[in-house]
mmCIF file of C-alpha atoms in Angstrom:
data_model
loop_
_atom_site.group_PDB
_atom_site.id
_atom_site.type_symbol
_atom_site.label_atom_id
_atom_site.label_comp_id
_atom_site.label_asym_id
_atom_site.label_seq_id
_atom_site.Cartn_x
_atom_site.Cartn_y
_atom_site.Cartn_z
ATOM 1 C CA MET A 1 77.569 -134.752 117.447
ATOM 2 C CA SER A 2 79.566 -138.026 117.484
ATOM 3 C CA ARG A 3 79.626 -140.104 120.637
ATOM 4 C CA ASP A 4 82.829 -141.060 122.425
ATOM 5 C CA TYR A 5 82.110 -144.742 122.998
ATOM 6 C CA GLY A 6 85.542 -145.295 124.468
ATOM 7 C CA ALA A 7 84.931 -142.697 127.160
ATOM 8 C CA GLU A 8 81.494 -144.134 127.872
ATOM 9 C CA LEU A 9 82.953 -147.637 128.222
ATOM 10 C CA ASP A 10 85.645 -146.337 130.548
ATOM 11 C CA ALA A 11 82.965 -144.675 132.685
ATOM 12 C CA VAL A 12 81.029 -147.939 132.893
ATOM 13 C CA LYS A 13 84.147 -149.867 133.846
ATOM 14 C CA ALA A 14 84.969 -147.302 136.508
ATOM 15 C CA GLY A 15 81.482 -147.560 137.960
ATOM 16 C CA LEU A 16 81.627 -151.353 138.016
ATOM 17 C CA SER A 17 85.047 -151.257 139.637
ATOM 18 C CA GLU A 18 83.788 -148.913 142.351
ATOM 19 C CA LEU A 19 80.744 -151.068 143.027
ATOM 20 C CA GLN A 20 82.922 -154.184 143.119
ATOM 21 C CA GLN A 21 85.201 -152.490 145.642
ATOM 22 C CA LEU A 22 82.199 -151.529 147.768
ATOM 23 C CA VAL A 23 80.953 -155.115 147.784
ATOM 24 C CA ARG A 24 84.439 -156.387 148.623
ATOM 25 C CA GLN A 25 84.650 -153.957 151.544
ATOM 26 C CA TRP A 26 81.254 -155.066 152.821
ATOM 27 C CA VAL A 27 82.269 -158.741 152.667
ATOM 28 C CA GLN A 28 85.499 -157.980 154.544
ATOM 29 C CA ALA A 29 83.649 -155.923 157.172
ATOM 30 C CA ASN A 30 81.030 -158.632 157.720
ATOM 31 C CA PRO A 31 82.914 -161.925 158.074
ATOM 32 C CA GLY A 32 80.763 -164.998 158.330
ATOM 33 C CA LYS A 33 77.841 -163.468 156.427
ATOM 34 C CA ALA A 34 79.079 -164.588 153.044
ATOM 35 C CA SER A 35 79.409 -168.130 151.812
ATOM 36 C CA PRO A 36 83.019 -169.443 151.970
ATOM 37 C CA GLN A 37 82.758 -170.099 148.230
ATOM 38 C CA THR A 38 82.016 -166.435 147.476
ATOM 39 C CA ASP A 39 84.786 -164.770 145.498
ATOM 40 C CA VAL A 40 83.994 -161.291 144.241
ATOM 41 C CA ALA A 41 86.986 -161.244 141.914
ATOM 42 C CA GLU A 42 85.978 -164.512 140.271
ATOM 43 C CA THR A 43 82.248 -163.886 140.029
ATOM 44 C CA GLY A 44 82.442 -160.290 138.837
ATOM 45 C CA MET A 45 79.284 -158.444 139.828
ATOM 46 C CA THR A 46 77.375 -161.540 140.938
ATOM 47 C CA VAL A 47 77.925 -162.168 144.620
ATOM 48 C CA SER A 48 76.392 -165.214 146.247
ATOM 49 C CA ALA A 49 75.981 -164.521 149.943
ATOM 50 C CA GLN A 50 74.431 -166.635 152.662
ATOM 51 C CA LEU A 51 73.352 -164.363 155.506
ATOM 52 C CA GLN A 52 73.294 -165.877 158.961
ATOM 53 C CA GLU A 53 70.110 -165.538 160.953
ATOM 54 C CA ARG A 54 70.972 -162.671 163.258
ATOM 55 C CA PRO A 55 68.379 -160.336 164.739
ATOM 56 C CA GLY A 56 68.201 -156.994 162.970
ATOM 57 C CA GLU A 57 70.366 -158.000 160.003
ATOM 58 C CA ALA A 58 68.253 -158.514 156.892
ATOM 59 C CA GLY A 59 70.864 -157.636 154.276
ATOM 60 C CA GLY A 60 71.426 -154.733 151.941
ATOM 61 C CA ILE A 61 70.661 -153.470 148.449
ATOM 62 C CA PHE A 62 73.594 -152.270 146.335
ATOM 63 C CA TYR A 63 72.926 -150.209 143.228
ATOM 64 C CA SER A 64 74.548 -147.931 140.719
ATOM 65 C CA GLY A 65 73.846 -146.868 137.171
ATOM 66 C CA GLN A 66 74.009 -144.371 134.380
ATOM 67 C CA TYR A 67 71.510 -142.808 132.019
ATOM 68 C CA ARG A 68 71.963 -140.807 128.860
ATOM 69 C CA GLY A 69 69.020 -138.786 127.557
ATOM 70 C CA GLU A 70 68.835 -136.657 124.435
ATOM 71 C CA LYS A 71 70.022 -133.522 126.217
ATOM 72 C CA TRP A 72 72.076 -134.778 129.154
ATOM 73 C CA GLY A 73 73.327 -137.802 130.991
ATOM 74 C CA TYR A 74 73.829 -138.991 134.561
ATOM 75 C CA ARG A 75 76.133 -141.407 136.312
ATOM 76 C CA TRP A 76 75.579 -142.428 139.921
ATOM 77 C CA GLU A 77 78.225 -143.631 142.312
ATOM 78 C CA PRO A 78 77.624 -147.031 143.959
ATOM 79 C CA ARG A 79 75.222 -146.816 146.865
ATOM 80 C CA GLU A 80 73.841 -149.086 149.540
ATOM 81 C CA ARG A 81 70.521 -149.209 151.371
ATOM 82 C CA ARG A 82 70.124 -151.511 154.338
ATOM 83 C CA VAL A 83 67.009 -153.669 154.136
ATOM 84 C CA SER A 84 66.228 -152.895 157.771
ATOM 85 C CA GLU A 85 66.228 -149.202 156.840
ATOM 86 C CA LEU A 86 63.861 -149.805 153.913
ATOM 87 C CA LEU A 87 61.479 -151.894 155.991
ATOM 88 C CA GLY A 88 61.467 -149.214 158.667
ATOM 89 C CA LEU A 89 60.394 -146.346 156.402
ATOM 90 C CA ASP A 90 57.382 -144.268 157.420
ATOM 91 C CA GLY A 91 54.477 -146.132 155.859
ATOM 92 C CA ASP A 92 52.249 -143.075 155.524
ATOM 93 C CA LYS A 93 54.920 -141.093 153.680
ATOM 94 C CA VAL A 94 55.811 -144.005 151.389
ATOM 95 C CA ALA A 95 52.130 -144.464 150.571
ATOM 96 C CA LYS A 96 51.825 -140.754 149.696
ATOM 97 C CA VAL A 97 54.832 -140.945 147.362
ATOM 98 C CA LEU A 98 53.527 -144.039 145.609
ATOM 99 C CA SER A 99 50.067 -142.508 145.425
ATOM 100 C CA ALA A 100 51.461 -139.366 143.778
ATOM 101 C CA LEU A 101 53.216 -141.523 141.180
ATOM 102 C CA GLY A 102 50.419 -144.067 140.864
ATOM 103 C CA HIS A 103 48.789 -142.308 137.932
ATOM 104 C CA LYS A 104 49.484 -143.165 134.310
ATOM 105 C CA GLN A 105 49.552 -139.593 133.020
ATOM 106 C CA ARG A 106 51.918 -138.449 135.772
ATOM 107 C CA LEU A 107 54.275 -141.319 134.993
ATOM 108 C CA ASP A 108 54.031 -140.454 131.303
ATOM 109 C CA ILE A 109 54.975 -136.848 132.101
ATOM 110 C CA LEU A 110 57.999 -137.896 134.163
ATOM 111 C CA ARG A 111 59.193 -140.405 131.563
ATOM 112 C CA SER A 112 58.850 -137.791 128.824
ATOM 113 C CA VAL A 113 60.827 -135.057 130.583
ATOM 114 C CA LEU A 114 63.440 -137.583 131.654
ATOM 115 C CA THR A 115 64.302 -137.937 127.971
ATOM 116 C CA GLU A 116 64.411 -134.193 127.298
ATOM 117 C CA PRO A 117 62.992 -130.945 128.760
ATOM 118 C CA LEU A 118 59.545 -130.142 127.351
ATOM 119 C CA THR A 119 57.126 -127.235 127.506
ATOM 120 C CA GLY A 120 53.535 -127.665 128.574
ATOM 121 C CA ALA A 121 52.345 -127.418 124.968
ATOM 122 C CA GLU A 122 54.846 -130.055 123.885
ATOM 123 C CA LEU A 123 53.691 -132.390 126.663
ATOM 124 C CA VAL A 124 50.040 -131.935 125.699
ATOM 125 C CA GLU A 125 50.845 -132.787 122.083
ATOM 126 C CA ARG A 126 53.174 -135.693 122.877
ATOM 127 C CA LEU A 127 50.840 -137.310 125.420
ATOM 128 C CA ASN A 128 47.626 -136.551 123.493
ATOM 129 C CA MET A 129 46.029 -134.960 126.541
ATOM 130 C CA GLY A 130 43.728 -132.708 124.540
ATOM 131 C CA THR A 131 43.720 -129.765 126.943
ATOM 132 C CA THR A 132 46.358 -127.935 128.946
ATOM 133 C CA GLY A 133 44.028 -127.854 131.953
ATOM 134 C CA GLN A 134 44.263 -131.615 132.291
ATOM 135 C CA LEU A 135 48.055 -131.413 132.068
ATOM 136 C CA TYR A 136 48.518 -128.659 134.644
ATOM 137 C CA HIS A 137 46.417 -130.520 137.187
ATOM 138 C CA HIS A 138 49.124 -133.202 137.235
ATOM 139 C CA ILE A 139 51.998 -130.750 136.734
ATOM 140 C CA LYS A 140 50.980 -128.913 139.906
ATOM 141 C CA ALA A 141 51.121 -132.111 141.957
ATOM 142 C CA LEU A 142 54.519 -133.106 140.528
ATOM 143 C CA LEU A 143 55.987 -129.643 141.118
ATOM 144 C CA GLY A 144 54.739 -129.692 144.689
ATOM 145 C CA ALA A 145 56.422 -133.048 145.266
ATOM 146 C CA ASN A 146 59.715 -131.737 143.794
ATOM 147 C CA LEU A 147 59.501 -134.336 141.049
ATOM 148 C CA LEU A 148 59.496 -131.632 138.367
ATOM 149 C CA VAL A 149 61.242 -128.295 137.952
ATOM 150 C CA GLN A 150 60.516 -125.528 135.477
ATOM 151 C CA GLU A 151 63.296 -123.498 133.884
ATOM 152 C CA GLU A 152 61.289 -120.271 134.168
ATOM 153 C CA ARG A 153 57.681 -119.223 134.110
ATOM 154 C CA GLY A 154 56.262 -120.613 130.888
ATOM 155 C CA GLY A 155 59.506 -122.486 130.236
ATOM 156 C CA ARG A 156 60.279 -126.149 129.841
ATOM 157 C CA TYR A 157 59.828 -128.785 132.507
ATOM 158 C CA SER A 158 62.516 -131.264 133.472
ATOM 159 C CA LEU A 159 63.247 -133.866 136.113
ATOM 160 C CA PRO A 160 65.607 -132.812 138.935
ATOM 161 C CA GLY A 161 68.892 -134.672 138.489
ATOM 162 C CA HIS A 162 68.801 -136.269 141.922
ATOM 163 C CA ARG A 163 65.332 -137.704 141.189
ATOM 164 C CA ALA A 164 66.308 -139.535 138.005
ATOM 165 C CA LEU A 165 67.887 -142.593 139.622
ATOM 166 C CA PRO A 166 65.060 -143.181 142.150
ATOM 167 C CA LEU A 167 62.513 -142.949 139.335
ATOM 168 C CA LEU A 168 64.442 -145.403 137.163
ATOM 169 C CA LEU A 169 64.821 -147.793 140.106
ATOM 170 C CA LEU A 170 61.095 -147.545 140.780
ATOM 171 C CA LEU A 171 60.313 -148.346 137.141
ATOM 172 C CA SER A 172 62.802 -151.220 137.261
ATOM 173 C CA ALA A 173 61.079 -152.668 140.325
ATOM 174 C CA ALA A 174 57.675 -152.166 138.722
ATOM 175 C CA SER A 175 58.802 -154.113 135.642
ATOM 176 C CA ASP A 176 59.496 -157.101 137.899
ATOM 177 C CA LEU A 177 56.016 -156.775 139.417
ATOM 178 C CA LEU A 178 53.972 -156.311 136.262
ATOM 179 C CA ASP A 179 52.716 -159.883 136.276
ATOM 180 C CA THR A 180 51.028 -159.320 139.646
ATOM 181 C CA SER A 181 48.303 -157.347 137.845
ATOM 182 C CA ASP A 182 47.477 -160.501 135.886
ATOM 183 C CA TYR A 183 47.276 -162.503 139.108
ATOM 184 C CA MET A 184 44.905 -159.967 140.666
ATOM 185 C CA GLU A 185 42.595 -160.422 137.677
ATOM 186 C CA LEU A 186 42.770 -164.185 138.154
ATOM 187 C CA ALA A 187 41.809 -163.814 141.825
ATOM 188 C CA GLU A 188 38.934 -161.534 140.834
ATOM 189 C CA ALA A 189 37.689 -164.158 138.365
ATOM 190 C CA ARG A 190 37.712 -166.756 141.139
ATOM 191 C CA SER A 191 35.705 -164.522 143.464
ATOM 192 C CA ASN A 192 33.258 -163.633 140.691
ATOM 193 C CA ALA A 193 32.886 -167.015 139.006
ATOM 194 C CA GLY A 194 29.144 -166.587 138.522
ATOM 195 C CA ALA A 195 29.724 -163.781 136.009
ATOM 196 C CA TYR A 196 31.423 -166.335 133.756
ATOM 197 C CA LEU A 197 29.461 -169.496 134.597
ATOM 198 C CA GLY A 198 26.023 -167.925 134.608
ATOM 199 C CA ALA A 199 24.570 -169.838 137.553
ATOM 200 C CA ALA A 200 24.289 -169.918 141.318
ATOM 201 C CA SER A 201 27.413 -171.125 143.117
ATOM 202 C CA GLU A 202 25.905 -174.498 144.025
ATOM 203 C CA GLU A 203 25.131 -175.148 140.355
ATOM 204 C CA TYR A 204 28.451 -174.304 138.688
ATOM 205 C CA ASP A 205 28.965 -176.727 135.805
ATOM 206 C CA PRO A 206 32.590 -177.897 135.229
ATOM 207 C CA HIS A 207 31.712 -178.996 131.681
ATOM 208 C CA LEU A 208 31.625 -175.294 130.741
ATOM 209 C CA LEU A 209 35.382 -175.122 131.379
ATOM 210 C CA LEU A 210 35.894 -178.092 129.063
ATOM 211 C CA LEU A 211 33.812 -176.458 126.338
ATOM 212 C CA ALA A 212 35.872 -173.269 126.664
ATOM 213 C CA VAL A 213 39.098 -175.239 126.135
ATOM 214 C CA VAL A 214 37.602 -177.165 123.212
ATOM 215 C CA ASP A 215 36.507 -173.825 121.753
ATOM 216 C CA ASN A 216 40.182 -172.991 121.201
ATOM 217 C CA THR A 217 40.613 -176.301 119.385
ATOM 218 C CA ILE A 218 37.618 -175.492 117.180
ATOM 219 C CA LEU A 219 39.157 -172.124 116.304
ATOM 220 C CA GLU A 220 42.366 -173.915 115.286
ATOM 221 C CA HIS A 221 40.266 -176.251 113.143
ATOM 222 C CA LYS A 222 38.483 -173.321 111.475
ATOM 223 C CA ALA A 223 41.899 -171.863 110.698
ATOM 224 C CA GLY A 224 42.775 -175.092 108.889
ATOM 225 C CA SER A 225 45.380 -176.195 111.421
ATOM 226 C CA CYS A 226 43.646 -178.907 113.448
ATOM 227 C CA THR A 227 41.968 -182.170 112.429
ATOM 228 C CA GLU A 228 41.583 -184.115 115.671
ATOM 229 C CA ALA A 229 41.197 -183.718 119.411
ATOM 230 C CA ASN A 230 41.209 -186.264 122.202
ATOM 231 C CA ILE A 231 39.497 -185.823 125.560
ATOM 232 C CA PHE A 232 40.758 -187.891 128.491
ATOM 233 C CA LEU A 233 38.975 -188.148 131.848
ATOM 234 C CA HIS A 234 41.481 -189.149 134.552
ATOM 235 C CA GLY A 235 40.983 -191.028 137.791
ATOM 236 C CA ASP A 236 41.613 -187.954 139.975
ATOM 237 C CA GLY A 237 38.768 -186.048 138.296
ATOM 238 C CA SER A 238 41.009 -183.955 136.044
ATOM 239 C CA ILE A 239 40.549 -183.839 132.301
ATOM 240 C CA THR A 240 42.837 -183.377 129.287
ATOM 241 C CA VAL A 241 42.089 -181.865 125.888
ATOM 242 C CA ALA A 242 44.847 -182.632 123.356
ATOM 243 C CA ASP A 243 44.754 -181.437 119.749
ATOM 244 C CA ASP A 244 47.043 -181.418 116.711
ATOM 245 C CA GLY A 245 46.880 -177.680 116.051
ATOM 246 C CA ARG A 246 49.792 -175.299 115.721
ATOM 247 C CA GLY A 247 50.476 -175.136 119.457
ATOM 248 C CA ILE A 248 50.186 -172.005 121.580
ATOM 249 C CA PRO A 249 53.144 -169.664 120.845
ATOM 250 C CA VAL A 250 56.036 -169.949 123.300
ATOM 251 C CA GLN A 251 58.240 -167.025 122.257
ATOM 252 C CA ALA A 252 58.652 -164.246 124.809
ATOM 253 C CA LEU A 253 56.454 -161.219 124.258
ATOM 254 C CA PRO A 254 58.262 -158.126 122.892
ATOM 255 C CA GLY A 255 60.096 -156.249 125.609
ATOM 256 C CA THR A 256 59.474 -158.936 128.238
ATOM 257 C CA ASP A 257 60.665 -162.392 129.267
ATOM 258 C CA THR A 258 57.068 -163.675 129.547
ATOM 259 C CA PRO A 259 56.366 -166.623 127.205
ATOM 260 C CA GLY A 260 53.380 -166.127 124.948
ATOM 261 C CA VAL A 261 51.639 -169.155 126.417
ATOM 262 C CA GLN A 262 51.893 -167.688 129.930
ATOM 263 C CA ALA A 263 50.260 -164.480 128.746
ATOM 264 C CA VAL A 264 47.445 -166.504 127.147
ATOM 265 C CA LEU A 265 46.874 -168.435 130.384
ATOM 266 C CA THR A 266 47.089 -165.544 132.853
ATOM 267 C CA ARG A 267 45.696 -162.448 131.141
ATOM 268 C CA ILE A 268 41.935 -162.300 131.345
ATOM 269 C CA VAL A 269 40.774 -160.400 128.294
ATOM 270 C CA GLN A 270 37.683 -160.639 126.140
ATOM 271 C CA ARG A 271 38.361 -161.429 122.513
ATOM 272 C CA SER A 272 37.963 -158.416 120.253
ATOM 273 C CA ASP A 273 36.443 -160.615 117.542
ATOM 274 C CA GLY A 274 33.508 -161.499 119.805
ATOM 275 C CA ALA A 275 34.330 -165.198 119.588
ATOM 276 C CA SER A 276 34.641 -165.826 123.320
ATOM 277 C CA PHE A 277 32.794 -168.858 124.635
ATOM 278 C CA PHE A 278 29.795 -167.731 126.671
ATOM 279 C CA ALA A 279 27.938 -169.905 129.145
ATOM 280 C CA PRO A 280 24.137 -169.657 129.129
ATOM 281 C CA GLY A 281 23.333 -166.642 131.287
ATOM 282 C CA GLY A 282 26.996 -165.671 131.622
ATOM 283 C CA GLU A 283 27.936 -162.000 131.597
ATOM 284 C CA LYS A 284 31.541 -162.533 130.517
ATOM 285 C CA GLY A 285 33.166 -164.902 128.066
ATOM 286 C CA ILE A 286 35.142 -167.882 129.362
ATOM 287 C CA SER A 287 38.671 -167.772 127.966
ATOM 288 C CA ILE A 288 41.341 -170.342 128.695
ATOM 289 C CA SER A 289 42.776 -167.939 131.279
ATOM 290 C CA VAL A 290 39.447 -168.080 133.129
ATOM 291 C CA VAL A 291 39.627 -171.886 132.990
ATOM 292 C CA ASN A 292 43.084 -171.590 134.520
ATOM 293 C CA ALA A 293 41.840 -169.278 137.279
ATOM 294 C CA LEU A 294 38.954 -171.586 138.197
ATOM 295 C CA SER A 295 41.121 -174.718 138.272
ATOM 296 C CA GLU A 296 42.876 -176.116 141.309
ATOM 297 C CA LYS A 297 45.721 -177.075 138.992
ATOM 298 C CA LEU A 298 46.426 -176.881 135.279
ATOM 299 C CA THR A 299 49.244 -178.143 133.088
ATOM 300 C CA VAL A 300 49.761 -177.031 129.519
ATOM 301 C CA GLY A 301 51.825 -179.027 127.048
ATOM 302 C CA ILE A 302 52.899 -177.568 123.721
ATOM 303 C CA ARG A 303 54.450 -179.224 120.692
ATOM 304 C CA ARG A 304 55.861 -176.836 118.114
ATOM 305 C CA GLU A 305 59.122 -175.773 116.493
ATOM 306 C CA GLY A 306 60.524 -179.283 116.962
ATOM 307 C CA LYS A 307 60.261 -179.201 120.758
ATOM 308 C CA SER A 308 57.904 -180.187 123.557
ATOM 309 C CA PHE A 309 57.200 -177.666 126.319
ATOM 310 C CA ARG A 310 55.361 -177.793 129.637
ATOM 311 C CA GLN A 311 54.231 -175.352 132.311
ATOM 312 C CA ASP A 312 52.289 -175.940 135.543
ATOM 313 C CA TYR A 313 49.789 -173.638 137.259
ATOM 314 C CA LYS A 314 47.817 -173.524 140.506
ATOM 315 C CA HIS A 315 44.721 -171.341 140.789
ATOM 316 C CA GLY A 316 45.964 -169.639 137.627
ATOM 317 C CA ILE A 317 49.391 -168.700 138.977
ATOM 318 C CA PRO A 318 52.494 -170.214 137.309
ATOM 319 C CA GLN A 319 54.272 -172.740 139.497
ATOM 320 C CA THR A 320 57.104 -173.325 137.023
ATOM 321 C CA GLY A 321 58.650 -171.556 134.097
ATOM 322 C CA LEU A 322 58.117 -172.824 130.578
ATOM 323 C CA ILE A 323 60.182 -176.024 130.537
ATOM 324 C CA THR A 324 61.546 -177.760 127.438
ATOM 325 C CA ILE A 325 60.979 -181.482 128.024
ATOM 326 C CA GLY A 326 62.005 -183.024 124.711
ATOM 327 C CA THR A 327 61.944 -182.932 120.937
ATOM 328 C CA THR A 328 59.127 -183.853 118.578
ATOM 329 C CA LYS A 329 58.045 -183.616 114.970
ATOM 330 C CA GLU A 330 54.430 -183.066 115.975
ATOM 331 C CA THR A 331 52.526 -179.877 116.728
ATOM 332 C CA GLY A 332 49.623 -179.240 119.046
ATOM 333 C CA THR A 333 48.456 -178.256 122.506
ATOM 334 C CA SER A 334 47.312 -180.335 125.465
ATOM 335 C CA VAL A 335 45.613 -178.790 128.482
ATOM 336 C CA THR A 336 45.075 -180.845 131.639
ATOM 337 C CA PHE A 337 43.076 -179.218 134.420
ATOM 338 C CA LEU A 338 41.216 -180.068 137.602
ATOM 339 C CA PRO A 339 38.224 -177.807 138.341
ATOM 340 C CA ASP A 340 38.654 -176.314 141.796
ATOM 341 C CA PRO A 341 36.471 -178.309 144.240
ATOM 342 C CA ASP A 342 36.062 -175.136 146.317
ATOM 343 C CA ILE A 343 34.146 -173.669 143.358
ATOM 344 C CA PHE A 344 32.621 -176.706 141.625
ATOM 345 C CA ARG A 345 30.563 -179.199 143.620
ATOM 346 C CA ALA A 346 29.803 -181.379 140.606
ATOM 347 C CA SER A 347 32.267 -183.624 138.756
ATOM 348 C CA PHE A 348 32.637 -184.492 135.099
ATOM 349 C CA SER A 349 30.046 -186.951 133.773
ATOM 350 C CA PRO A 350 31.497 -189.614 131.453
ATOM 351 C CA ALA A 351 28.169 -189.969 129.677
ATOM 352 C CA ARG A 352 27.920 -186.244 129.061
ATOM 353 C CA LEU A 353 31.538 -186.020 127.912
ATOM 354 C CA SER A 354 30.967 -188.801 125.411
ATOM 355 C CA GLY A 355 27.881 -187.024 124.127
ATOM 356 C CA LEU A 356 29.717 -183.695 123.816
ATOM 357 C CA ALA A 357 32.495 -185.355 121.803
ATOM 358 C CA ASP A 358 29.912 -186.790 119.391
ATOM 359 C CA GLU A 359 28.105 -183.462 119.093
ATOM 360 C CA ILE A 360 31.282 -181.559 118.260
ATOM 361 C CA SER A 361 32.366 -184.140 115.682
ATOM 362 C CA ALA A 362 28.945 -183.928 114.047
ATOM 363 C CA ALA A 363 29.014 -180.121 113.995
ATOM 364 C CA TYR A 364 32.535 -180.076 112.481
ATOM 365 C CA PRO A 365 32.894 -183.111 110.176
ATOM 366 C CA GLY A 366 36.561 -182.376 109.523
ATOM 367 C CA LEU A 367 37.399 -182.441 113.234
ATOM 368 C CA ALA A 368 37.532 -185.878 114.845
ATOM 369 C CA VAL A 369 36.839 -185.640 118.587
ATOM 370 C CA ARG A 370 37.263 -188.776 120.703
ATOM 371 C CA PHE A 371 36.562 -189.331 124.383
ATOM 372 C CA TYR A 372 38.497 -191.762 126.616
ATOM 373 C CA ASN A 373 37.445 -192.563 130.161
ATOM 374 C CA GLU A 374 40.689 -193.438 131.930
ATOM 375 C CA ALA A 375 38.829 -193.451 135.258
ATOM 376 C CA GLU A 376 37.312 -196.830 134.382
#
């Protein structure tokens, strides 16, 4: 069946017009809460408002939308929820709702039936659940919460129409919070540093972090893309490893706006090839994301694709976006980090750093590693 794109566009325009009118009415009904420069007509759907500090007035959330699945579609009129109302929701009930949805297979079921109605057998096959018993355990909970309906006994399951928008809004909010899971892993690494460093807390060796960073340079060298690396010890106790490799990728990951370098520096995963750097006695490999987590601050600089990029971190958490700072014909990565003094009691030893640089150069004759003590 052919689609009527003109009708769909008209529906979208109508929805936007209604939402714009709602915003305009709110601005007119709440004088003084919007910036004098705000002009709904000029800014379209982007409204810049400066709320005055008045007790009990925290603002509002405006939303609308439409969805077209394979079997049906929805369009929702513009709505508003006051922030004070949202913050005053019953915490126990909200927790129960989120708990009911906080299961991967239940979310998979809801997302599947949102696209089209499906029978139990079709859900088992589509979601690779293996048995219908496993499916119906979750189906029962979703039916009880009125998040699913069944056409008839043994029939197909679908999502009630009035539940579609809340589910999509919940998924939209979750997409903006996905990076928090990475940050929780970073915090866990900080609280469990011994699993990576393989020693008692009073004996944590900061040179292990340096070796983990240099390990990435060595991998670039083995791939034929890196011939030299420079190690700089700075006066504030931080250290820089700069190489002439390809540079960590900066393109956003598919389906996200997260730069590749940010994923590398915040997602704590063990390499599938078994090439992670392991400290003597360590249970887990030290990746560059672990170095980031165990550092008070870290700055990464990347040279690739004719540009220079930079991003700053604190305790593993990004403090800036990926910033373009200039152009260059060179390629490579530089990582500057300061081991967190709350975790590491010892400092870098210039003598040991010089020895490590010589050892690495001797082990890899095609990789020139030089050490510079800028603290002197």
